[in-house]
Every structure is written in structure tokens, then in C-alpha cells.
Short mmCIF file of C-alpha atoms in Angstrom, two decimals:
data_model
loop_
_atom_site.label_atom_id
_atom_site.label_comp_id
_atom_site.label_asym_id
_atom_site.label_seq_id
_atom_site.Cartn_x
_atom_site.Cartn_y
_atom_site.Cartn_z
CA MET A 1 -57.52 -60.68 -56.92
CA ALA A 2 -55.25 -59.06 -59.52
CA ASN A 3 -52.40 -61.10 -60.92
CA PRO A 4 -49.13 -59.53 -59.62
CA GLY A 5 -47.37 -60.73 -62.76
CA SER A 6 -49.77 -58.86 -64.99
CA GLU A 7 -49.25 -55.67 -62.95
CA LEU A 8 -45.49 -55.99 -63.36
CA SER A 9 -45.89 -56.65 -67.06
CA GLY A 10 -48.10 -53.59 -67.39
CA HIS A 11 -45.52 -51.45 -65.59
CA ASN A 12 -42.73 -52.72 -67.84
CA ASN A 13 -44.81 -52.08 -70.95
CA ASP A 14 -45.51 -48.55 -69.72
CA ALA A 15 -41.81 -47.89 -69.09
CA SER A 16 -40.91 -49.36 -72.48
CA LEU A 17 -43.42 -47.12 -74.25
CA LYS A 18 -42.13 -44.06 -72.42
CA GLU A 19 -38.60 -44.89 -73.53
CA LYS A 20 -39.74 -45.42 -77.13
CA ILE A 21 -41.46 -42.04 -77.07
CA PHE A 22 -38.33 -40.42 -75.67
CA HIS A 23 -35.98 -41.80 -78.32
CA SER A 24 -38.50 -41.01 -81.02
CA ALA A 25 -38.53 -37.43 -79.76
CA ILE A 26 -34.74 -37.20 -79.90
CA ALA A 27 -34.81 -38.28 -83.55
CA GLN A 28 -37.58 -35.81 -84.39
CA PHE A 29 -35.95 -32.89 -82.58
CA ALA A 30 -32.62 -33.67 -84.26
CA GLU A 31 -34.30 -33.72 -87.68
CA TYR A 32 -36.79 -30.87 -87.38
CA GLY A 33 -35.90 -28.87 -84.27
CA LEU A 34 -38.29 -27.94 -81.50
CA ASN A 35 -40.57 -25.85 -83.70
CA GLY A 36 -40.64 -28.29 -86.61
CA ALA A 37 -41.14 -31.50 -84.62
CA ARG A 38 -44.77 -32.54 -84.11
CA MET A 39 -46.21 -34.54 -81.26
CA GLU A 40 -48.13 -36.62 -83.80
CA GLN A 41 -44.87 -37.55 -85.57
CA ILE A 42 -43.20 -38.45 -82.29
CA ALA A 43 -46.16 -40.65 -81.40
CA GLU A 44 -46.27 -42.31 -84.81
CA GLN A 45 -42.58 -43.19 -84.77
CA ALA A 46 -42.98 -44.62 -81.25
CA GLY A 47 -46.00 -46.66 -82.33
CA THR A 48 -48.42 -44.91 -80.02
CA THR A 49 -50.79 -41.94 -79.87
CA LYS A 50 -50.35 -38.26 -79.16
CA ARG A 51 -52.48 -38.73 -76.04
CA MET A 52 -49.88 -41.13 -74.62
CA VAL A 53 -47.05 -38.74 -75.41
CA VAL A 54 -48.86 -36.02 -73.48
CA TYR A 55 -49.65 -38.47 -70.66
CA HIS A 56 -45.95 -39.27 -70.17
CA TYR A 57 -44.34 -35.90 -70.95
CA LYS A 58 -47.07 -33.23 -70.56
CA SER A 59 -45.87 -30.99 -73.41
CA LYS A 60 -43.49 -30.87 -76.35
CA GLU A 61 -41.40 -28.25 -74.58
CA ASN A 62 -41.00 -30.43 -71.50
CA LEU A 63 -40.05 -33.39 -73.68
CA TYR A 64 -37.50 -31.28 -75.53
CA LEU A 65 -35.91 -30.05 -72.30
CA GLN A 66 -35.61 -33.63 -71.03
CA ALA A 67 -34.06 -34.65 -74.34
CA LEU A 68 -31.53 -31.81 -74.10
CA GLU A 69 -30.63 -32.82 -70.54
CA TYR A 70 -30.30 -36.44 -71.61
CA VAL A 71 -27.97 -35.60 -74.49
CA TYR A 72 -25.54 -33.72 -72.25
CA THR A 73 -25.80 -36.33 -69.49
CA GLN A 74 -24.83 -39.07 -71.92
CA ILE A 75 -21.84 -37.11 -73.21
CA ARG A 76 -20.54 -36.47 -69.71
CA ALA A 77 -21.20 -40.09 -68.67
CA SER A 78 -19.14 -41.32 -71.62
CA GLU A 79 -16.19 -39.22 -70.37
CA LYS A 80 -16.44 -40.62 -66.85
CA ARG A 81 -16.41 -44.19 -68.20
CA LEU A 82 -12.92 -43.60 -69.60
CA SER A 83 -11.40 -43.86 -66.08
CA LEU A 84 -8.62 -41.40 -66.88
CA ALA A 85 -7.53 -40.68 -63.31
CA GLY A 86 -4.99 -43.51 -63.25
CA MET A 87 -3.43 -42.76 -66.65
CA PRO A 88 -0.29 -40.68 -67.27
CA PRO A 89 -1.48 -37.14 -68.11
CA VAL A 90 -0.47 -37.06 -71.79
CA GLU A 91 -2.02 -40.47 -72.40
CA ALA A 92 -5.15 -39.39 -70.55
CA LEU A 93 -5.48 -36.28 -72.71
CA VAL A 94 -5.04 -38.29 -75.91
CA GLN A 95 -7.67 -40.80 -74.77
CA LEU A 96 -10.09 -38.00 -73.93
CA VAL A 97 -9.66 -36.24 -77.28
CA GLU A 98 -10.07 -39.47 -79.26
CA ALA A 99 -13.10 -40.53 -77.24
CA THR A 100 -14.70 -37.08 -77.53
CA PHE A 101 -14.22 -37.04 -81.30
CA ASP A 102 -15.62 -40.56 -81.66
CA TYR A 103 -18.59 -39.84 -79.42
CA HIS A 104 -19.57 -36.82 -81.47
CA ALA A 105 -19.18 -38.74 -84.72
CA ASP A 106 -21.19 -41.70 -83.43
CA HIS A 107 -24.05 -39.58 -82.03
CA PRO A 108 -24.91 -37.00 -84.72
CA ASP A 109 -28.51 -36.67 -83.49
CA TYR A 110 -27.26 -35.53 -80.08
CA ILE A 111 -25.02 -32.91 -81.67
CA ARG A 112 -27.84 -31.64 -83.88
CA ILE A 113 -30.04 -31.12 -80.82
CA ILE A 114 -27.27 -29.02 -79.26
CA CYS A 115 -27.07 -27.08 -82.55
CA MET A 116 -30.82 -26.46 -82.35
CA GLU A 117 -30.50 -25.18 -78.80
CA ASN A 118 -27.80 -22.74 -79.91
CA MET A 119 -30.12 -21.53 -82.66
CA GLN A 120 -32.62 -20.80 -79.89
CA ARG A 121 -29.90 -18.89 -78.02
CA GLY A 122 -29.87 -21.39 -75.17
CA ARG A 123 -33.45 -20.58 -74.19
CA PHE A 124 -34.21 -23.97 -72.67
CA MET A 125 -30.77 -24.53 -71.24
CA GLN A 126 -31.29 -21.43 -69.11
CA GLN A 127 -34.26 -23.16 -67.48
CA SER A 128 -32.26 -26.20 -66.37
CA ASP A 129 -30.23 -26.41 -63.17
CA THR A 130 -29.49 -30.03 -64.11
CA LEU A 131 -27.45 -29.03 -67.13
CA ARG A 132 -25.19 -26.75 -65.13
CA GLN A 133 -24.53 -29.45 -62.55
CA VAL A 134 -24.00 -32.25 -65.07
CA ASN A 135 -21.54 -30.32 -67.21
CA ARG A 136 -19.25 -29.34 -64.34
CA SER A 137 -17.56 -32.71 -64.72
CA ALA A 138 -16.24 -31.77 -68.17
CA LEU A 139 -13.99 -29.09 -66.70
CA GLU A 140 -13.22 -31.06 -63.55
CA LEU A 141 -11.94 -33.93 -65.66
CA LEU A 142 -9.64 -31.68 -67.68
CA GLU A 143 -8.50 -29.78 -64.59
CA ALA A 144 -7.33 -33.04 -63.03
CA ILE A 145 -5.44 -34.06 -66.17
CA LEU A 146 -3.85 -30.62 -66.52
CA ARG A 147 -2.88 -30.50 -62.86
CA ARG A 148 -1.02 -33.81 -63.11
CA GLY A 149 0.65 -32.74 -66.33
CA LYS A 150 1.73 -29.36 -64.99
CA GLU A 151 3.21 -30.97 -61.86
CA LYS A 152 5.42 -33.08 -64.14
CA GLN A 153 6.14 -30.08 -66.40
CA LEU A 154 4.52 -31.84 -69.36
CA PHE A 155 1.93 -29.12 -69.97
CA ASN A 156 2.14 -25.36 -70.25
CA GLN A 157 1.33 -23.75 -66.92
CA SER A 158 -0.94 -21.20 -68.61
CA VAL A 159 -3.31 -23.73 -70.21
CA ASP A 160 -6.83 -23.38 -68.84
CA ALA A 161 -9.30 -26.29 -68.68
CA ARG A 162 -12.15 -24.20 -70.08
CA ASP A 163 -10.11 -23.13 -73.10
CA LEU A 164 -8.90 -26.66 -73.75
CA HIS A 165 -12.45 -27.97 -73.49
CA ARG A 166 -13.59 -25.39 -76.04
CA LEU A 167 -10.78 -26.42 -78.38
CA ILE A 168 -11.54 -30.14 -78.17
CA SER A 169 -15.30 -29.61 -78.41
CA SER A 170 -14.96 -27.21 -81.35
CA PHE A 171 -12.98 -29.67 -83.44
CA SER A 172 -15.29 -32.58 -82.63
CA PHE A 173 -18.46 -30.52 -83.02
CA HIS A 174 -17.46 -29.08 -86.38
CA TYR A 175 -16.89 -32.56 -87.80
CA VAL A 176 -20.56 -33.41 -87.23
CA ALA A 177 -22.33 -30.05 -87.49
CA ASN A 178 -20.66 -29.11 -90.79
CA SER A 179 -20.28 -32.60 -92.24
CA TYR A 180 -22.58 -32.14 -95.23
CA THR A 181 -21.51 -28.67 -96.33
CA PHE A 182 -17.78 -29.22 -95.73
CA THR A 183 -17.82 -32.55 -97.56
CA LEU A 184 -19.75 -31.19 -100.54
CA LEU A 185 -17.48 -28.16 -100.83
CA PHE A 186 -14.08 -29.68 -100.19
CA GLU A 187 -14.17 -33.48 -99.93
CA GLU A 188 -16.72 -34.84 -102.36
CA GLY A 189 -15.89 -38.44 -103.22
CA ALA A 190 -13.44 -38.86 -100.34
CA ASP A 191 -13.43 -42.06 -98.27
CA GLU A 192 -15.60 -41.33 -95.22
CA GLN A 193 -13.76 -43.61 -92.79
CA ALA A 194 -10.36 -42.40 -93.91
CA GLN A 195 -11.46 -38.79 -93.43
CA ARG A 196 -12.79 -39.57 -89.97
CA GLN A 197 -9.48 -41.12 -88.92
CA HIS A 198 -7.59 -38.19 -90.42
CA TYR A 199 -9.55 -35.59 -88.45
CA ARG A 200 -9.48 -37.70 -85.28
CA LYS A 201 -5.69 -37.79 -85.45
CA MET A 202 -5.61 -34.09 -86.25
CA ALA A 203 -7.76 -33.31 -83.20
CA VAL A 204 -5.21 -35.06 -80.98
CA GLN A 205 -2.31 -33.19 -82.60
CA VAL A 206 -4.02 -29.84 -82.17
CA ALA A 207 -4.80 -30.49 -78.49
CA LEU A 208 -1.26 -31.64 -77.73
CA ARG A 209 0.35 -28.73 -79.53
CA TYR A 210 -1.83 -26.32 -77.61
CA THR A 211 -1.21 -28.00 -74.28
CA CYS A 212 2.41 -29.13 -74.35
CA PRO A 213 5.50 -26.87 -74.25
#
């Protein structure tokens, strides 16, 4: 008779390996893109073989699509964890902008994967119904904040959630996507943490000036 404990251990090991492969793939896609990443490299970084990568994920394209979905899911989940519904609208907006900026800065690999998908003209995103569903919450969150603020005449009535989301995302995205070139051209030798705090504060100011009368 098989030992139930050994079966459970085998299942856990299998799940752990699958997770290692997945996070290895995120790092490889962020560094080399879909075309440049190799299944052998993903396997090597995960401490396994290409055969096991194929066993768990079938193909590099399928693995990439799952990674892309995961990246967006994690971003949206981080916004939901802020619990902004009970906050005054201006405070909620400030919290959202700060958290969005910090999340981008703390997860550069995720942002690079999104950059890669844009370079591919959204080819894989078009194949995913999951991504459309997951990202609805980004606008729903802002719509709720704006609605509360407009009711109290704290926000301009004409401000649209989609436009505000683009503004916040653009500022946060640029900080990561252009970090090397912008720093080398304009900020070489500057204190990295001080610059991050400066642009974080600036992101809040820009969002408030756009949103408030």
C-alpha cells in the first residue's frame, strides 16, 4: 500500500517546482522578452529540465500568456488590498497614487513584461478574456473614488476614470520603463531613494491638480 504522506509530499514538490518554473519564466521574459527567452534557460534557473517545463506549461507561448495574466492580476490585487472604499475621497486618491507608484517601482520585472507585450502590439493580450475581466477593477475603483469626490464637490465633474487611470499609470510606468535612460541622461549620480520619493510626491501632485477644482 502506498504511503499517503509520500503522495502528499510528491504533490507538494510538484506544485513547488511548477511555481519555481513560473517565477523563473517571469524573470526570463522580463530580461529577454518572449522571443529571446529560452525554455532551457527557464528550466536551468528553476533547477529542472526543459521536459518538466513543457510538462507543466505545454509551450513557451502558453507560459508567457500565463505570466502576463499573473502580472496584471497581481497589480489589480494590490489595489484591492488598499481598502479605499471607507476613506475620504481625496485621501483615497492619494493612497492609490502612492501605492501605484510604489508597486511599479518595487516590481520592475512585471512592468518590463508589460513593455514587451506593447512591443508585440498586444498580440497575446488579445487572446485573453481573463485580462479584460481582471482589469475592469482598475476603473471601477477610480469610478467609486471619483463619484464620492464629485458628490462632495471635491473633484471636477468632468474628470473621467479612464483618463485619470492613464495619467497615474503613465507617471508610474515611466519611472520604471525609462529608469536607465532618464537617469543616465539627466540624473547621473543622484540619490536613488531621494529621486524615488521626489517622483512619488510629484505623481500625487499631478493627479490632484488634474482631479481637483
